[in-house]
Structure formats: structure tokens, C-alpha cells
N, CA, C and O of each residue as an XYZ file, in Angstrom:
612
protein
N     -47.423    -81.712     63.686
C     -47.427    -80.785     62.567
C     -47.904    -79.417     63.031
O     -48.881    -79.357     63.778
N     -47.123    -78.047     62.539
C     -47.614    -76.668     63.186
C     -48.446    -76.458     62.101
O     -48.216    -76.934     60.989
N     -49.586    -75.636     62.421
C     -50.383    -74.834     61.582
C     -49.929    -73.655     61.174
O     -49.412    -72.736     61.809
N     -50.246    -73.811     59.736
C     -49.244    -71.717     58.904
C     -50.223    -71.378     59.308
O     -51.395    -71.739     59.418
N     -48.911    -69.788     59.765
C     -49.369    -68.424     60.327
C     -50.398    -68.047     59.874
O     -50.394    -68.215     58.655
N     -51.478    -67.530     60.302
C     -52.588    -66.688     59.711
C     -51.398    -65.388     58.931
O     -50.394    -64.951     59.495
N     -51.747    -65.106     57.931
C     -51.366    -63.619     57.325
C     -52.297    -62.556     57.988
O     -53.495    -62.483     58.260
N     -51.057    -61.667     58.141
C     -51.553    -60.685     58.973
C     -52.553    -59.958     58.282
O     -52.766    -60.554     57.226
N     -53.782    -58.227     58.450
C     -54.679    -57.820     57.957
C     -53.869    -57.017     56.837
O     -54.011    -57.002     55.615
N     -53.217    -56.536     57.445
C     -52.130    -55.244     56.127
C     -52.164    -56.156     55.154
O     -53.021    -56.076     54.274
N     -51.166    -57.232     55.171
C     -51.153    -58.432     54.255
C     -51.858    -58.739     53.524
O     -51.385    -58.946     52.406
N     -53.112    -58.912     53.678
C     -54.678    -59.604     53.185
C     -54.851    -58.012     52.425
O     -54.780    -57.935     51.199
N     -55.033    -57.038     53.096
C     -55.019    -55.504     52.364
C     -54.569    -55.311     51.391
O     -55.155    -54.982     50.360
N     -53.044    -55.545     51.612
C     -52.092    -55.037     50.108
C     -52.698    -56.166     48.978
O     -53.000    -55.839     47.830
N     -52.826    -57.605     49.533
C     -53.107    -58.566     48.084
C     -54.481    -57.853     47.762
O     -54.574    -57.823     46.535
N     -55.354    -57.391     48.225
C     -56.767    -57.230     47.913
C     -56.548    -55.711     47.201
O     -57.458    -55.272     46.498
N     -55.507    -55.044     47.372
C     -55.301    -53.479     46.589
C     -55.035    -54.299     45.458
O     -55.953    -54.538     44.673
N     -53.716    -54.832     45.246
C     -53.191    -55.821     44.015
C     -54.122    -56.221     43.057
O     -54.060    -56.013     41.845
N     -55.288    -57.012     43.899
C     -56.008    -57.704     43.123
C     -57.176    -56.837     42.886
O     -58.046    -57.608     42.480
N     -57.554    -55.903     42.916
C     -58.880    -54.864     42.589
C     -57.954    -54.278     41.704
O     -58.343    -54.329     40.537
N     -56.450    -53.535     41.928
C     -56.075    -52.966     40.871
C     -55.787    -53.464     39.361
O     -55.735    -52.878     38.279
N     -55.652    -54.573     39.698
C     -55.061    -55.718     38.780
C     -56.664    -55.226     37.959
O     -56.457    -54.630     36.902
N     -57.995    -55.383     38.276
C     -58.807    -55.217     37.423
C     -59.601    -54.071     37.182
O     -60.667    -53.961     36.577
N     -58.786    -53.105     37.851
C     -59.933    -51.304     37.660
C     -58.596    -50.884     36.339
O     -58.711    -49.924     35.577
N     -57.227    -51.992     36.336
C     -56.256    -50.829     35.697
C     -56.027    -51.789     34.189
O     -55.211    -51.534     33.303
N     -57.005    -52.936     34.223
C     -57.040    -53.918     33.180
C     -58.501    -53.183     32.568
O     -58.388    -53.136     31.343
N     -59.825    -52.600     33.013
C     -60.615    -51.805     32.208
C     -60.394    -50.412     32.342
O     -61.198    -49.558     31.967
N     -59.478    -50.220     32.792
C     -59.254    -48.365     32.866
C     -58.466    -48.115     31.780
O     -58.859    -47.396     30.862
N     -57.132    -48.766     31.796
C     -55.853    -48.646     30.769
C     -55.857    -49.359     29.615
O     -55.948    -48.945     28.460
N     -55.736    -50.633     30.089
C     -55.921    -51.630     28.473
C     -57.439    -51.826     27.873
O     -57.757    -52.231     26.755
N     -57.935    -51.582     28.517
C     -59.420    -51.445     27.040
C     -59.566    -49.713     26.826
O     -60.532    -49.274     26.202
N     -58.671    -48.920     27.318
C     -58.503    -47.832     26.623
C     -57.823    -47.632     25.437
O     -58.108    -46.698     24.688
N     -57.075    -48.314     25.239
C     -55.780    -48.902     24.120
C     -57.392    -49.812     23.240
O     -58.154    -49.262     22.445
N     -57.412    -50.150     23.356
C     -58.231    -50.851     22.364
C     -59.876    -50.491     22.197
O     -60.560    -51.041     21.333
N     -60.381    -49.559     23.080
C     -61.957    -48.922     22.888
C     -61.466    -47.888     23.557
O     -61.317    -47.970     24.776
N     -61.178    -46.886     22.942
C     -60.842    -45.490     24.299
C     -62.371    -44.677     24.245
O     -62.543    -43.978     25.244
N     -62.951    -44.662     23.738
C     -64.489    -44.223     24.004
C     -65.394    -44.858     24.851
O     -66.029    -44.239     25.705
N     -65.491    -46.032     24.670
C     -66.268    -46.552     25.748
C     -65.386    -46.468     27.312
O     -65.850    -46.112     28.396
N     -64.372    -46.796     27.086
C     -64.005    -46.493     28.590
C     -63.877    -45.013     28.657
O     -63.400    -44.840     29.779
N     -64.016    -43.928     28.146
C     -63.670    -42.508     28.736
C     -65.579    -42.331     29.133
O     -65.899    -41.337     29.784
N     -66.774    -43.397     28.667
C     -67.994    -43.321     28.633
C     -68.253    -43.934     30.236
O     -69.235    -43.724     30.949
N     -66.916    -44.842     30.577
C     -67.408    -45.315     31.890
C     -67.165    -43.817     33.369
O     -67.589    -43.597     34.504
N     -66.387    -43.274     32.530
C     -65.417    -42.354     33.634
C     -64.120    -42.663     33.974
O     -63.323    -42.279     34.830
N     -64.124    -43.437     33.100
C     -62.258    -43.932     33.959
C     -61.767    -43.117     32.804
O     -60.783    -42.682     33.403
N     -61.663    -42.498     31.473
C     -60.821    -41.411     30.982
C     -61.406    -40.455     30.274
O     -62.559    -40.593     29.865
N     -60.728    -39.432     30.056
C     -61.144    -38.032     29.601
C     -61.886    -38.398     28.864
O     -61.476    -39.293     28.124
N     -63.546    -37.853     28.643
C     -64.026    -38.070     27.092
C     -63.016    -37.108     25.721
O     -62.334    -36.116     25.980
N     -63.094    -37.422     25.002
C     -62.421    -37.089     23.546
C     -63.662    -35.444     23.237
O     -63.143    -34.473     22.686
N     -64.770    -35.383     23.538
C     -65.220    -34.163     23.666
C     -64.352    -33.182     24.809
O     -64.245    -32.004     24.466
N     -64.039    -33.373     25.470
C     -63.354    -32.415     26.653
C     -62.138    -32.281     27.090
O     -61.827    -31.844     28.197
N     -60.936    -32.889     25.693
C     -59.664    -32.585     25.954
C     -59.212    -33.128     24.845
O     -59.579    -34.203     24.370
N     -58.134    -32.141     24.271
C     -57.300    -32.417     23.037
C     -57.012    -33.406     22.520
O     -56.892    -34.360     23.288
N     -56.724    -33.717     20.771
C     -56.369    -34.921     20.802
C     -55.181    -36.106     21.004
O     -55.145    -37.337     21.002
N     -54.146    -34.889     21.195
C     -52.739    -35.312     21.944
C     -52.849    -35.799     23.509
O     -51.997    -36.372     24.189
N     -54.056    -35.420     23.824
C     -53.932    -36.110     25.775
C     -54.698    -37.355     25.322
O     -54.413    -38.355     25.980
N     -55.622    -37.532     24.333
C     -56.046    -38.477     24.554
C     -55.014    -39.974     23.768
O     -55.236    -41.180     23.878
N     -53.890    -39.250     23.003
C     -53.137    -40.622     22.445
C     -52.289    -40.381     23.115
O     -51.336    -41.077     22.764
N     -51.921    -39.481     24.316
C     -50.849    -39.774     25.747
C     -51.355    -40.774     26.517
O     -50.636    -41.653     26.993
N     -52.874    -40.697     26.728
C     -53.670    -41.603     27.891
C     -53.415    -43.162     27.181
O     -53.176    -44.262     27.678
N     -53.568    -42.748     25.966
C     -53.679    -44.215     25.173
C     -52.359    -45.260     25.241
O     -52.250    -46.465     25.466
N     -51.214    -43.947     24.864
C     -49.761    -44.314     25.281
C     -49.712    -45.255     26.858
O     -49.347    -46.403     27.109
N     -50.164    -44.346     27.559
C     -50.315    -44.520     29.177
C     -50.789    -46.245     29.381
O     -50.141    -47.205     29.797
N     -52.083    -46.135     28.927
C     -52.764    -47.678     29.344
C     -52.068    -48.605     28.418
O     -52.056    -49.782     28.778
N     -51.361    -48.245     27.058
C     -50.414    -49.490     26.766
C     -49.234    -49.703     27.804
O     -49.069    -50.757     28.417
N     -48.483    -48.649     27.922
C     -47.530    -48.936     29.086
C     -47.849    -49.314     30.503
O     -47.009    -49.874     31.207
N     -49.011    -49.024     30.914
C     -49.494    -49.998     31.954
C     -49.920    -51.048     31.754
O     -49.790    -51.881     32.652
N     -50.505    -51.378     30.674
C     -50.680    -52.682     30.576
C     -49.482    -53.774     30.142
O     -49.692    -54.975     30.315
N     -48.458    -53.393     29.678
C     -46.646    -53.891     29.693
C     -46.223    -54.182     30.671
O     -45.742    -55.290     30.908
N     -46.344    -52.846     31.806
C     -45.472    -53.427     32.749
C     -46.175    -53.658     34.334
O     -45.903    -54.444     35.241
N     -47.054    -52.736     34.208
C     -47.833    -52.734     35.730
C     -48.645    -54.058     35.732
O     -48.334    -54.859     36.614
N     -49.749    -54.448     34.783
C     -50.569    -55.282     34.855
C     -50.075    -56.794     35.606
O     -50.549    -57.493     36.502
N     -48.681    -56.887     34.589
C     -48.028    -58.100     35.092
C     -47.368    -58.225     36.100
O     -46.868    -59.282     36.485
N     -47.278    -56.936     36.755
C     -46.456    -56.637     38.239
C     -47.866    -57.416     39.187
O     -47.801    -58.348     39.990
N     -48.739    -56.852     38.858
C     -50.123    -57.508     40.090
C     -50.182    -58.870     40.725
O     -50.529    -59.189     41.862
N     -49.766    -59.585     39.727
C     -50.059    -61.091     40.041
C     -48.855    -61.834     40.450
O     -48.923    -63.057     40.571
N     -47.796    -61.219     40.665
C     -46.687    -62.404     41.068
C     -47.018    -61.333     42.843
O     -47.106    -61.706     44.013
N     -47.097    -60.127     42.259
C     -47.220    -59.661     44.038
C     -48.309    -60.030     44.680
O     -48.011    -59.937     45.871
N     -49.471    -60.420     44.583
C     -50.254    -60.807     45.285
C     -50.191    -62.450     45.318
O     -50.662    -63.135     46.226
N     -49.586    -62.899     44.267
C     -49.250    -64.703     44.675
C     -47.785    -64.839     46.194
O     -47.605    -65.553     47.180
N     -47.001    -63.557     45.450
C     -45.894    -63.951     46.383
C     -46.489    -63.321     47.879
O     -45.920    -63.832     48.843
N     -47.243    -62.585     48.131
C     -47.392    -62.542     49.488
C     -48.374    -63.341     50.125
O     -48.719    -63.478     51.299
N     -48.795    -63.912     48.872
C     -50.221    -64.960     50.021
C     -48.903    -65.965     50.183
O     -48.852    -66.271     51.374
N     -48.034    -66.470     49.594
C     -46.845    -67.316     50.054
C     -45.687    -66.421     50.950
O     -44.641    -67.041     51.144
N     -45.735    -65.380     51.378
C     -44.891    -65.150     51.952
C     -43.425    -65.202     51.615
O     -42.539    -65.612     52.366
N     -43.255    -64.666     50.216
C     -41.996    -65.023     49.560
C     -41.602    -63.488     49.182
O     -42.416    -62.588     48.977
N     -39.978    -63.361     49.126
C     -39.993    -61.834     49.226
C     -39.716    -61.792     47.356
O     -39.550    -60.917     46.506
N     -39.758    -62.619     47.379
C     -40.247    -61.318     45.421
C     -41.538    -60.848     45.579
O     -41.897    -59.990     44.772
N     -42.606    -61.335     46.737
C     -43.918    -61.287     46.553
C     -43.774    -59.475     46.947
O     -44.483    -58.629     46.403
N     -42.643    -59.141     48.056
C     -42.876    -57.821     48.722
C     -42.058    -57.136     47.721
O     -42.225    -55.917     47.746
N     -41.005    -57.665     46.621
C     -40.347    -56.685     45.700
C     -41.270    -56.354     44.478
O     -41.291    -55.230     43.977
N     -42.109    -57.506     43.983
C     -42.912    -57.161     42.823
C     -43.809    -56.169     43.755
O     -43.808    -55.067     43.206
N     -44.635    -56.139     45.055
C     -45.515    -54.887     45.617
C     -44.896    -53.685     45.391
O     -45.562    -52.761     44.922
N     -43.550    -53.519     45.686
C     -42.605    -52.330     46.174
C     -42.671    -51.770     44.568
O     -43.103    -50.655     44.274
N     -42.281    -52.522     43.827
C     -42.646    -51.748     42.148
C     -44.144    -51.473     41.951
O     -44.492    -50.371     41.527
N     -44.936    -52.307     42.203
C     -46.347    -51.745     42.227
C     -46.934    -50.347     42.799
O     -47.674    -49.511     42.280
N     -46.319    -50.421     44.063
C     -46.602    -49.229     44.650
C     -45.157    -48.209     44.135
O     -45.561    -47.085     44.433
N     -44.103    -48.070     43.693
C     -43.313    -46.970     43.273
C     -44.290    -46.554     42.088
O     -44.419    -45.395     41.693
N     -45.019    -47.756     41.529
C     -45.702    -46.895     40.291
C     -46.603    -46.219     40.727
O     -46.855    -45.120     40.232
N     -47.244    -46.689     41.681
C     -48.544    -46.046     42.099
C     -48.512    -44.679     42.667
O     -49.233    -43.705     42.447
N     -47.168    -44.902     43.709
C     -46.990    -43.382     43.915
C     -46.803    -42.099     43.112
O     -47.007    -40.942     43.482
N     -46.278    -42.649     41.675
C     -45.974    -42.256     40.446
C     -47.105    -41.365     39.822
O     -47.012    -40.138     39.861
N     -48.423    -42.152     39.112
C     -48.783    -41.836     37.962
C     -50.229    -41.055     39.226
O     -51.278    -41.409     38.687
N     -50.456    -40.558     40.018
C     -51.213    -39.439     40.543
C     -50.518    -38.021     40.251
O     -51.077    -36.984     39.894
N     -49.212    -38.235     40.483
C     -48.457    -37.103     40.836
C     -48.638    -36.633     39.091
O     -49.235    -35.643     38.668
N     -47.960    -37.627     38.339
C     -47.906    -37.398     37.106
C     -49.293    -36.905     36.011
O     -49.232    -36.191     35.010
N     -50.229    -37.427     36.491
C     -51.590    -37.042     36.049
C     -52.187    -35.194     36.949
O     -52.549    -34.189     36.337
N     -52.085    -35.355     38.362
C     -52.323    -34.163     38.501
C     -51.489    -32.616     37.821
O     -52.160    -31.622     37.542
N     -49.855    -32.668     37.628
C     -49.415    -32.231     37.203
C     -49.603    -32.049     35.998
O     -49.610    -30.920     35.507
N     -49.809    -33.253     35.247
C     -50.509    -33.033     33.230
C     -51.239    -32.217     33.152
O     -50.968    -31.262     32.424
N     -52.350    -32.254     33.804
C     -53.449    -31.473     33.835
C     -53.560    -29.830     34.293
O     -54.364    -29.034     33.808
N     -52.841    -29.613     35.044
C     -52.246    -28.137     35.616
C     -51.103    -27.609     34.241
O     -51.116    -26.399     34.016
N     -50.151    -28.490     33.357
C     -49.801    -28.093     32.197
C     -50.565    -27.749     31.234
O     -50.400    -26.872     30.386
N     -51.761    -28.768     31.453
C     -52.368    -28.745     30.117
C     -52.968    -27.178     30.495
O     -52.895    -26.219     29.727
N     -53.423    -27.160     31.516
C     -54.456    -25.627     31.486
C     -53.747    -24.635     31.711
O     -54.468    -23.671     31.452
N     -52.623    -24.227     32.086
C     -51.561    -23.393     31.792
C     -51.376    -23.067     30.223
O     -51.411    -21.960     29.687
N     -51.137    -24.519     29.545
C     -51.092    -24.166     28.019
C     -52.345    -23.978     27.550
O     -52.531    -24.381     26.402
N     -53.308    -23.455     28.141
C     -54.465    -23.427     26.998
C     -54.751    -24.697     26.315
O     -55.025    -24.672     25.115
N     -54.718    -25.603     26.848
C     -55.429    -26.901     26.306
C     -56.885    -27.419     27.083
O     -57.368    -27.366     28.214
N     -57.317    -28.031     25.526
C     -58.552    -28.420     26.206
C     -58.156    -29.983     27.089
O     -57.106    -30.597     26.902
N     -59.004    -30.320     27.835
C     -58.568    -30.817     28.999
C     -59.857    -31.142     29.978
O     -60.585    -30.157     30.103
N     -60.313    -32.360     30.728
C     -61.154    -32.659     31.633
C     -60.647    -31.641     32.993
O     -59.779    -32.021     33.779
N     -61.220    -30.541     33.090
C     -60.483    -30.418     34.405
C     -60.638    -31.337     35.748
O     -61.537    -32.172     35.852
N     -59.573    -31.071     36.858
C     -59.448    -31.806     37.766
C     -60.800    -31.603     38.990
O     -61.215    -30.461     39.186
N     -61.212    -32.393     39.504
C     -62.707    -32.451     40.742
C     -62.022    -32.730     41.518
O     -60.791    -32.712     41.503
N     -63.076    -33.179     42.712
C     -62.546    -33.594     43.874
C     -62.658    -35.235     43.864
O     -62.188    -35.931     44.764
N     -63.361    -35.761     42.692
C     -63.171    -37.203     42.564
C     -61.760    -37.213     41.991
O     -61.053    -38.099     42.471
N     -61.187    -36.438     41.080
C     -60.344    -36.998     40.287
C     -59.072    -36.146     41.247
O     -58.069    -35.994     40.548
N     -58.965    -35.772     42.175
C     -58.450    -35.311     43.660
C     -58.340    -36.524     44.375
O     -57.454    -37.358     44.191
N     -59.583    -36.630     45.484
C     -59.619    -37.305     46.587
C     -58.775    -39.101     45.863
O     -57.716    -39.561     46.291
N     -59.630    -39.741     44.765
C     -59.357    -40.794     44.694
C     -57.855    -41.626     44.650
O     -57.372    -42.507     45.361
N     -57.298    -40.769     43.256
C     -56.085    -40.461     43.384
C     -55.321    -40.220     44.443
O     -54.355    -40.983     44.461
N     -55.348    -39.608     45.176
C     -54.691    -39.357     46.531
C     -54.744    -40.277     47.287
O     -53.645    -40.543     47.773
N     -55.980    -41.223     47.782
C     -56.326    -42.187     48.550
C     -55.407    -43.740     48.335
O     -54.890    -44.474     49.178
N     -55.487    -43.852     46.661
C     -54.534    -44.463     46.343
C     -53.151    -44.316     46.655
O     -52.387    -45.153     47.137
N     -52.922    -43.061     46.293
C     -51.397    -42.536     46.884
C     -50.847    -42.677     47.947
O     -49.654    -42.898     48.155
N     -51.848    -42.532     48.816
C     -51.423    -42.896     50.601
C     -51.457    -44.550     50.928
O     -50.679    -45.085     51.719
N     -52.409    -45.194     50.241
C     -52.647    -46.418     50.418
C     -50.874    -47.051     50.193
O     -50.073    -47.595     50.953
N     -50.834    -46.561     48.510
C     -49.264    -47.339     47.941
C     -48.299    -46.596     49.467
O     -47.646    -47.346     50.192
N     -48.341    -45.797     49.604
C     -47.343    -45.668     50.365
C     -47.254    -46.262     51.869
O     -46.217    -46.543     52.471
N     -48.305    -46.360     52.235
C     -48.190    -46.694     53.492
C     -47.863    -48.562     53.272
O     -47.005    -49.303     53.752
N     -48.852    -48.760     52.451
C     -48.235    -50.498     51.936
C     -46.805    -50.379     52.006
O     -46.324    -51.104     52.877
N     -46.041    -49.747     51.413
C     -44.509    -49.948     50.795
C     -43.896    -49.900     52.484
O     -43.229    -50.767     53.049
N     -44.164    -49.172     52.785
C     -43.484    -48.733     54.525
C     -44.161    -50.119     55.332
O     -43.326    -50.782     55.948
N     -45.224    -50.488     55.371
C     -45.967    -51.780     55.903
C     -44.867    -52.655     55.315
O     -43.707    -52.601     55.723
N     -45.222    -53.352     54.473
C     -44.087    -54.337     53.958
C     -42.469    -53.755     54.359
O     -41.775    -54.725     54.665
N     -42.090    -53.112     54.398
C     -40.602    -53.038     54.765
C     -40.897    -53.238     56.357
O     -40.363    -54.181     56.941
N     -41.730    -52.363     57.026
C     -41.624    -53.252     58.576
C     -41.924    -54.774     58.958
O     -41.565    -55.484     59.898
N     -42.885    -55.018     57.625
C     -43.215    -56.900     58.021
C     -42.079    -57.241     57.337
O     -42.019    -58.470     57.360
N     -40.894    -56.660     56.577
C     -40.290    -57.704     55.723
C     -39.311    -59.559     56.382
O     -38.785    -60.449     55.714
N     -39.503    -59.382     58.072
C     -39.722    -60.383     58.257
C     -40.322    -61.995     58.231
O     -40.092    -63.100     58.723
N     -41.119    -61.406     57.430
C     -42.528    -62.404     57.054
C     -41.968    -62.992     55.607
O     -42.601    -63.864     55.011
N     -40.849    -62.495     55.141
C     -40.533    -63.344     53.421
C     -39.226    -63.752     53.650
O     -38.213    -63.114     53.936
N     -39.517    -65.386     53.402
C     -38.566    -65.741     53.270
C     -37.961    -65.782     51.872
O     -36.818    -66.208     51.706
């Protein structure tokens, strides 16, 4: 009998992004939809003192639609790559197209919003660097998995 492959570190990486995101974007987004004060109290969204009330039922919009479609993207991609199955690397590849997504889309909101004279959290270097870090992470995952895509059967 052969012993299964150890999974490589990238591998173990992307499920462990999956699975932390799976729960920073389950109290960031969906208990924003349902307590948006206490979570804008943790820091994960604008307080309602420091930006209009149209960004804050966009954000609200936002964490229902992440919680629709992203939330449930997390868990078949991090099941299918601890199995090595390639829906495991197609459900990632949507994970990360979103991910590359909603930085771009949030830094840009925010450069509208203060163009229009809206009130608005402005942007730091947390709400910079982090974002970004993520951004490079999804991307370099998506390019990782297309060079391992050997590894799914």
C-alpha cells in the first residue's frame, strides 16, 4: 500500500486563507447584515458616525451578497483541496477572482465618496496595507494553483 502525498505548503496556505476567511468574512459581512453597529464597533466597518447613510446600506448590501455567494464558495474550496479534487482549485479560483475584486472596489468607493463630498471613514494605512496583502495573497494563490493544477484530479 503507497502512502498519500503530503500536500504541498502553498496548498495547506490557500486552505488556511479559505478557512480564516471563511470566518473574518462570516463576522465582518454577515453579522453586518444583521448588527451593523456592533460590527462597525469591532473595526471591520465604517462606524454610522463617520460616513453617510447610503454607504452604510451599500456595506450592508455588500455583506448580504457576500454572505450568498462568497461564504459558500469557502468550504467546498478548502474541502476540495485537502482532497485534491479540481472543483477544490475552481471553487479557490472564484474565491480569489472575488478577492481580487472587492479591495479594488472598496478603495475606489471611498476616493468617490470623497470626491463627492460624502461623509465617509477615510482610507489609513490599515485599511491600505491589509487589503492589499489580501490582494496579493488571492493572486498569487490563483497563479499557485494553476501551476500545481497537476495535483487535481
Amino acid at each position: 500500500m503507497t502512502e498519500p502525498q503530503k500536500l504541498p505548503a502553498g496548498i495547506i496556505a490557500i486552505i488556511a486563507f479559505h478557512l480564516a476567511s471563511l470566518v473574518l468574512w462570516f463576522f465582518g459581512q454577515t453579522l453586518a447584515v444583521i448588527d451593523y453597529d456592533m460590527v462597525a464597533g469591532w473595526g471591520l466597518q465604517a462606524p454610522r458616525a463617520e460616513t453617510e447613510p447610503v454607504v452604510v446600506a451599500v456595506n450592508r448590501a455588500v455583506g448580504l451578497t457576500d454572505t450568498l455567494i462568497m461564504l459558500p464558495l469557502f468550504v467546498p474550496a478548502a474541502i476540495g483541496l485537502l482532497r485534491r479534487r479540481l472543483w477544490g482549485a475552481v471553487c479557490s479560483w472564484l474565491v480569489f477572482g472575488i478577492t481580487l475584486y472587492w479591495p479594488v472596489i472598496f478603495w475606489t468607493s471611498e476616493a468617490f465618496y470623497a470626491r463627492a463630498g460624502m461623509l465617509h471613514a477615510p482610507l489609513s494605512v490599515t485599511t491600505i496595507v491589509v487589503p492589499g496583502a489580501i490582494w496579493a495573497f488571492a493572486a498569487w494563490g490563483a497563479w499557485y494553483l494553476y501551476r500545481r493544477r497537476a495535483l487535481f484530479g
